[in-house]
Coordinates of C-alpha atoms and ligand atoms in Angstrom, one line a residue:
X1 CA -0.1 0.1 -0.2
X2 CA 1.2 3.5 -0.3
X3 CA 0.3 7.1 0.5
X4 CA 0.6 10.5 -0.5
X5 CA -0.7 14.3 -0.7
X6 CA -0.9 17.7 -2.6
X7 CA -0.1 20.5 -4.8
X8 CA -0.1 21.7 -8.4
X9 CA -2.7 20.2 -10.4
X10 CA -4.5 19.8 -13.7
X11 CA -7.9 20.1 -12.8
X12 CA -10.8 19.0 -14.9
X13 CA -13.2 21.8 -15.2
X14 CA -16.6 21.4 -13.2
X15 CA -18.5 20.7 -16.4
X16 CA -16.5 17.7 -17.0
X17 CA -16.7 16.2 -13.7
X18 CA -20.8 16.9 -14.2
X19 CA -20.6 14.9 -17.2
X20 CA -18.8 11.9 -15.7
X21 CA -21.7 12.2 -13.2
X22 CA -20.1 14.0 -10.3
X23 CA -21.6 17.1 -8.9
X24 CA -20.0 19.3 -6.2
X25 CA -19.1 17.1 -3.0
X26 CA -21.5 19.6 -1.4
X27 CA -24.5 18.9 -3.2
X28 CA -23.8 15.2 -3.1
X29 CA -23.3 15.1 0.8
X30 CA -21.9 12.1 2.4
X31 CA -25.0 9.8 0.8
X32 CA -24.3 6.3 1.9
X33 CA -22.9 3.7 -0.4
X34 CA -21.8 0.4 -1.0
X35 CA -18.2 -0.7 -1.2
X36 CA -17.7 -2.0 -4.9
X37 CA -19.7 1.0 -6.4
X38 CA -18.0 3.5 -4.2
X39 CA -14.6 1.8 -5.3
X40 CA -15.6 2.1 -8.6
X41 CA -16.5 5.9 -8.5
X42 CA -13.5 6.6 -6.5
X43 CA -11.2 5.3 -9.4
X44 CA -12.9 7.4 -11.6
X45 CA -13.0 10.3 -9.5
X46 CA -9.6 10.3 -7.9
X47 CA -8.2 10.7 -11.7
X48 CA -10.0 14.1 -12.3
X49 CA -6.9 16.0 -10.1
X50 CA -3.3 15.9 -10.6
X51 CA -3.2 17.6 -6.8
X52 CA -2.2 15.4 -4.5
X53 CA -3.7 17.4 -1.8
X54 CA -7.1 17.7 -3.7
X55 CA -7.2 13.8 -4.6
X56 CA -6.6 13.1 -0.8
X57 CA -9.3 15.6 0.5
X58 CA -11.7 14.0 -2.1
X59 CA -11.0 10.8 -0.8
X60 CA -10.9 11.3 2.8
X61 CA -14.8 12.8 2.0
X62 CA -15.6 10.2 -0.2
X63 CA -14.3 7.0 2.0
X64 CA -16.9 8.4 4.9
X65 CA -19.8 7.6 2.5
X66 CA -18.9 4.1 3.6
X67 CA -16.7 4.3 6.8
X68 CA -17.3 7.0 9.6
X69 CA -13.8 9.4 10.1
X70 CA -13.2 12.0 12.3
X71 CA -9.7 12.5 10.3
X72 CA -7.1 11.5 8.0
X73 CA -3.0 12.6 8.3
X74 CA -1.0 11.8 5.3
X75 CA 2.8 13.0 5.0
X76 CA 5.3 11.9 2.1
X77 CA 9.0 12.9 2.9
X78 CA 10.5 12.8 -0.3
X79 CA 8.2 15.4 -1.8
X80 CA 8.0 17.2 2.0
X81 CA 3.8 16.8 1.7
X82 CA 2.0 17.0 5.0
X83 CA -1.9 17.2 5.4
X84 CA -4.4 16.5 8.5
X85 CA -8.0 16.7 7.5
X86 CA -10.3 16.4 10.4
X87 CA -10.2 16.6 14.1
X88 CA -7.5 14.6 15.8
X89 CA -9.0 11.1 17.5
X90 CA -7.7 8.4 19.4
X91 CA -7.7 5.5 17.4
X92 CA -6.1 5.2 14.0
X93 CA -5.0 2.6 11.3
X94 CA -2.0 3.4 9.6
X95 CA -0.9 2.6 6.0
X96 CA 2.4 2.8 4.4
X97 CA 1.6 3.3 0.6
X98 CA 4.1 1.7 -2.0
X99 CA 3.7 0.5 -5.5
X100 CA 6.7 -1.3 -6.8
X101 CA 9.1 -0.8 -4.1
X102 CA 8.1 3.4 -4.3
X103 CA 7.1 5.0 -1.3
X104 CA 3.9 6.8 -1.8
X105 CA 3.7 7.9 1.7
X106 CA 2.1 7.2 5.4
X107 CA -1.7 7.6 5.6
X108 CA -3.7 7.4 9.2
X109 CA -7.3 7.3 9.4
X110 CA -8.5 8.2 12.6
X111 CA -11.6 7.7 14.7
X112 CA -12.6 8.6 18.6
X113 CA -14.0 4.8 18.7
X114 CA -12.4 1.7 17.4
X115 CA -12.2 0.6 14.1
X116 CA -14.0 -3.1 13.0
X117 CA -12.3 -5.3 11.3
X118 CA -14.4 -5.1 8.6
X119 CA -14.1 -1.4 8.4
X120 CA -10.5 -2.0 8.3
X121 CA -10.8 -4.4 5.2
X122 CA -13.2 -1.8 3.7
X123 CA -11.0 0.9 3.9
X124 CA -7.9 -1.1 2.5
X125 CA -10.0 -2.4 -0.3
X126 CA -10.7 1.8 -1.1
X127 CA -7.3 2.4 -0.7
X128 CA -6.3 0.6 -3.4
X129 CA -8.1 3.5 -5.6
X130 CA -6.2 6.1 -4.1
X131 CA -2.6 4.4 -5.1
X132 CA -2.5 5.1 -8.7
X133 CA -3.9 8.8 -8.7
X134 CA -1.8 9.6 -5.6
X135 CA 1.2 8.0 -7.4
X136 CA 0.5 10.5 -10.6
X137 CA 0.1 13.5 -8.5
X138 CA 3.2 13.0 -6.5
X139 CA 5.4 12.8 -10.0
X140 CA 3.6 15.6 -11.3
X141 CA 4.6 17.4 -8.2
X142 CA 8.1 16.4 -8.3
X143 CA 8.0 17.3 -12.2
X144 CA 6.7 20.8 -11.3
X145 CA 9.4 21.0 -8.1
X146 CA 12.3 20.5 -10.2
X147 CA 11.0 22.7 -13.0
X148 CA 11.6 25.5 -10.0
X149 CA 14.9 24.2 -8.5
X150 CA 18.5 25.0 -9.5
X151 CA 20.0 22.2 -9.4
X152 CA 23.4 23.8 -8.9
X153 CA 22.4 25.1 -5.6
X154 CA 19.3 23.6 -4.8
X155 CA 17.8 26.7 -4.5
X156 CA 14.6 28.1 -6.2
X157 CA 15.3 29.3 -10.0
X158 CA 13.8 32.4 -11.6
X159 CA 10.8 31.0 -12.5
X160 CA 10.4 30.3 -8.9
X161 CA 11.6 33.2 -7.7
X162 CA 8.6 35.1 -10.1
X163 CA 5.8 33.1 -9.3
X164 CA 6.3 33.2 -5.2
X165 CA 7.3 36.6 -4.9
X166 CA 4.2 37.8 -7.0
X167 CA 2.1 35.1 -4.8
X168 CA 4.0 36.7 -1.5
X169 CA 3.7 40.8 -2.5
X170 CA -0.4 40.0 -3.2
X171 CA -0.5 38.0 0.7
X172 CA 1.4 40.7 2.3
X173 CA -0.8 43.7 0.7
X174 CA -3.9 41.6 1.5
X175 CA -2.8 40.7 5.0
X176 CA -1.4 44.4 5.9
X177 CA 2.3 42.2 6.6
X178 CA 5.8 43.6 5.9
X179 CA 7.9 42.0 3.2
X180 CA 11.6 42.5 2.4
X181 CA 13.8 41.4 0.0
X182 CA 17.8 40.9 0.2
X183 CA 19.1 41.1 -3.2
X184 CA 22.8 39.6 -3.1
X185 CA 25.8 39.1 -5.0
X186 CA 29.0 37.5 -4.5
X187 CA 32.2 40.2 -4.7
X188 CA 34.7 39.6 -7.2
X189 CA 33.8 36.5 -8.3
X190 CA 35.1 36.4 -11.4
X191 CA 38.6 36.5 -10.0
X192 CA 37.3 32.9 -8.3
X193 CA 36.8 31.6 -11.5
X194 CA 40.2 33.0 -13.0
X195 CA 42.1 32.3 -9.9
X196 CA 41.0 28.6 -9.5
X197 CA 38.8 27.6 -12.2
X198 CA 35.2 27.0 -13.1
X199 CA 34.6 24.2 -10.7
X200 CA 36.0 25.8 -8.0
X201 CA 33.7 28.5 -8.7
X202 CA 30.7 26.0 -8.7
X203 CA 31.8 24.7 -5.1
X204 CA 31.4 28.1 -3.8
X205 CA 28.0 28.7 -5.3
X206 CA 27.0 25.6 -3.7
X207 CA 28.7 26.7 -0.5
X208 CA 27.3 30.0 -0.4
X209 CA 23.7 28.7 -1.2
X210 CA 24.2 25.8 1.4
X211 CA 25.1 28.8 4.4
X212 CA 22.1 31.3 3.0
X213 CA 19.7 28.0 3.4
X214 CA 21.4 26.9 7.0
X215 CA 20.9 30.4 8.3
X216 CA 17.2 31.5 7.1
X217 CA 14.0 29.9 8.7
X218 CA 12.3 29.3 5.0
X219 CA 14.6 27.8 3.1
X220 CA 12.3 27.9 0.1
X221 CA 12.6 31.4 -0.2
X222 CA 16.2 31.6 -1.3
X223 CA 16.6 31.9 -5.3
X224 CA 19.3 31.9 -7.9
X225 CA 18.0 34.3 -10.2
X226 CA 21.4 34.6 -12.1
X227 CA 25.0 33.3 -12.2
X228 CA 26.2 34.5 -9.0
X229 CA 23.1 36.7 -7.8
X230 CA 20.7 35.1 -5.0
X231 CA 17.4 36.8 -3.4
X232 CA 16.0 36.2 0.0
X233 CA 12.2 36.4 0.1
X234 CA 11.5 37.7 4.1
X235 CA 7.9 37.4 4.7
X236 CA 6.5 39.4 7.3
X237 CA 9.7 41.0 7.9
X238 CA 10.5 44.7 8.4
X239 CA 13.2 46.8 7.1
X240 CA 15.0 46.7 10.3
X241 CA 14.9 43.1 11.1
X242 CA 15.6 42.3 7.5
X243 CA 18.8 44.4 7.5
X244 CA 19.8 42.2 10.2
X245 CA 19.2 39.2 8.6
X246 CA 21.3 40.6 5.8
X247 CA 24.2 41.6 8.2
X248 CA 24.1 37.9 9.8
X249 CA 24.3 36.3 6.1
X250 CA 27.1 38.9 5.1
X251 CA 29.3 37.8 8.3
X252 CA 28.7 34.1 7.7
X253 CA 29.8 34.4 3.8
X254 CA 33.0 36.3 5.1
X255 CA 33.2 33.3 7.5
X256 CA 33.2 30.6 5.1
X257 CA 36.0 28.3 4.6
X258 CA 36.4 27.4 0.8
X259 CA 39.8 25.6 -0.3
X260 CA 40.8 25.4 -3.4
X261 CA 44.4 24.6 -4.5
X262 CA 45.3 24.2 -1.0
X263 CA 44.3 28.0 -0.4
X264 CA 41.2 29.3 1.3
X265 CA 39.4 31.7 -1.0
X266 CA 38.2 34.9 0.4
X267 CA 34.6 35.4 0.1
X268 CA 31.9 38.3 0.6
X269 CA 28.7 39.2 -0.5
X270 CA 27.2 42.4 -0.9
X271 CA 23.4 43.1 -0.3
X272 CA 20.4 45.3 -1.4
X273 CA 17.5 45.4 1.2
X274 CA 14.2 46.7 -0.1
X275 CA 11.3 46.9 2.0
X276 CA 7.6 46.5 0.4
X277 CA 5.9 50.2 -0.1
X278 CA 1.8 50.5 0.3
X279 CA 0.3 49.8 -3.2
X280 CA 4.2 49.2 -4.7
X281 CA 4.6 47.0 -7.8
X282 CA 6.9 43.7 -7.6
X283 CA 9.0 45.4 -10.4
X284 CA 9.2 48.6 -8.5
X285 CA 10.4 46.2 -5.1
X286 CA 13.0 44.4 -7.2
X287 CA 14.4 47.7 -8.8
X288 CA 14.9 49.1 -5.5
X289 CA 16.7 46.4 -4.0
X290 CA 18.8 45.9 -6.9
X291 CA 19.8 49.8 -6.6
X292 CA 20.4 49.0 -3.3
X293 CA 22.9 46.2 -4.0
X294 CA 24.4 48.4 -6.8
X295 CA 25.3 51.0 -4.2
X296 CA 26.3 48.1 -1.3
X297 CA 28.8 47.1 -4.3
X298 CA 29.8 51.2 -5.4
X299 CA 30.4 51.7 -1.6
X300 CA 33.2 49.1 -0.9
X301 CA 31.3 45.8 -1.6
X302 CA 31.1 43.2 1.6
X303 CA 28.0 45.3 3.0
X304 CA 24.3 45.8 3.4
X305 CA 22.7 49.0 1.6
X306 CA 18.7 49.8 2.5
X307 CA 16.8 50.8 -0.4
X308 CA 15.5 54.7 -0.5
Ligands
GTP401 N1 31.9 28.9 -11.5 C1 30.6 29.6 -12.2 N2 30.9 31.1 -12.4 C2 29.7 31.2 -13.0 C3 28.5 30.8 -13.3 N3 27.2 31.5 -13.1 C4 28.0 33.3 -13.8 N4 29.7 32.7 -13.4 C5 30.5 33.9 -12.9 O1 30.6 34.7 -12.4 C6 31.3 35.9 -12.4 C7 30.8 37.2 -12.4 O2 31.5 38.3 -12.8 P1 31.1 39.9 -12.7 O3 29.8 40.2 -13.3 O4 32.2 40.6 -13.5 O5 31.0 40.4 -11.4 P2 32.3 40.0 -10.2 O6 33.5 39.4 -10.7 O7 31.4 39.0 -9.0 O8 32.4 41.5 -9.3 P3 31.6 42.4 -8.6 O9 29.9 41.4 -8.6 O10 31.3 43.6 -9.1 O11 32.0 42.3 -7.2 C8 31.8 35.9 -14.1 O12 32.8 35.5 -14.0 C9 30.7 34.4 -14.2 O13 31.9 33.5 -15.7 C10 28.2 29.6 -12.5 O14 27.4 29.3 -12.6 N5 29.5 28.9 -12.4

């Protein structure tokens, strides 16, 4: 057996679902149904989305037409996916889902009252209808994730940066929360390449990225958007704290011990820090961070400069 959850999706539209005989979940509510019929329906229905989270939510709702549940949990380490639906309860039945040796996660059904053997048999039978849709959704999620990563430094790439930055700016505006950016660039990196070679340069980039990720709370917010240029997105962070974070990153890179050809490479970064202004566009925010970075370079490098 295998388990999985969440993320990006290609969803069939509502009209297609109607044609397949699935009205909205609310409309159908939890009309009781027999095992064979539910399995058949689940088989069709779960294929309508490549979003693992959505697939699991649908599964949780539909299963309850046959077996009462209070909650369902799911986690899949490889794709960093974790989902808790319903309210936690004392009794549980846990299934590790696998298909031909492939780990598809762990799924837990929870309930206030104990599951009978018959119910467990029914749940197991229904899980069989989940495996393939879940596997497809996990593969899709992995493909999307890898298309958004920079393979050298394992940070977000430019595509991810553009998407996430837009989302975070929208969220910050809606929730009236501060948001800051640190745009940073390695100092005299050309010299590192010229002196030690391109592959030593690559190792330096990896080491710097790893240092940034270690020091930041949310590693998903580090992006490599150019050769030796990174962007750190600090949600919920106002200018003063962002400045402090920038300073910490600067110091950490300065203290990095990268050795090539028996010599420690002198490393430093320059940073530009900008905090979102009311009704400011993403482009303007990026431009101000870039200008601050440029000012940091001009005034001697190895420093954090705040945007005007
Ligand atoms: N090793 C390696 N080098 C890269 C990569 N991408 C860009 N570079 C190098 O990064 C260097 C950037 O050089 P410049 O733009 O002149 O900047 P700099 O030498 O860091 O100087 P300042 O930014 O002004 O401090 C160039 O030598 C590029 O070849 C990469 O993926 N790997």
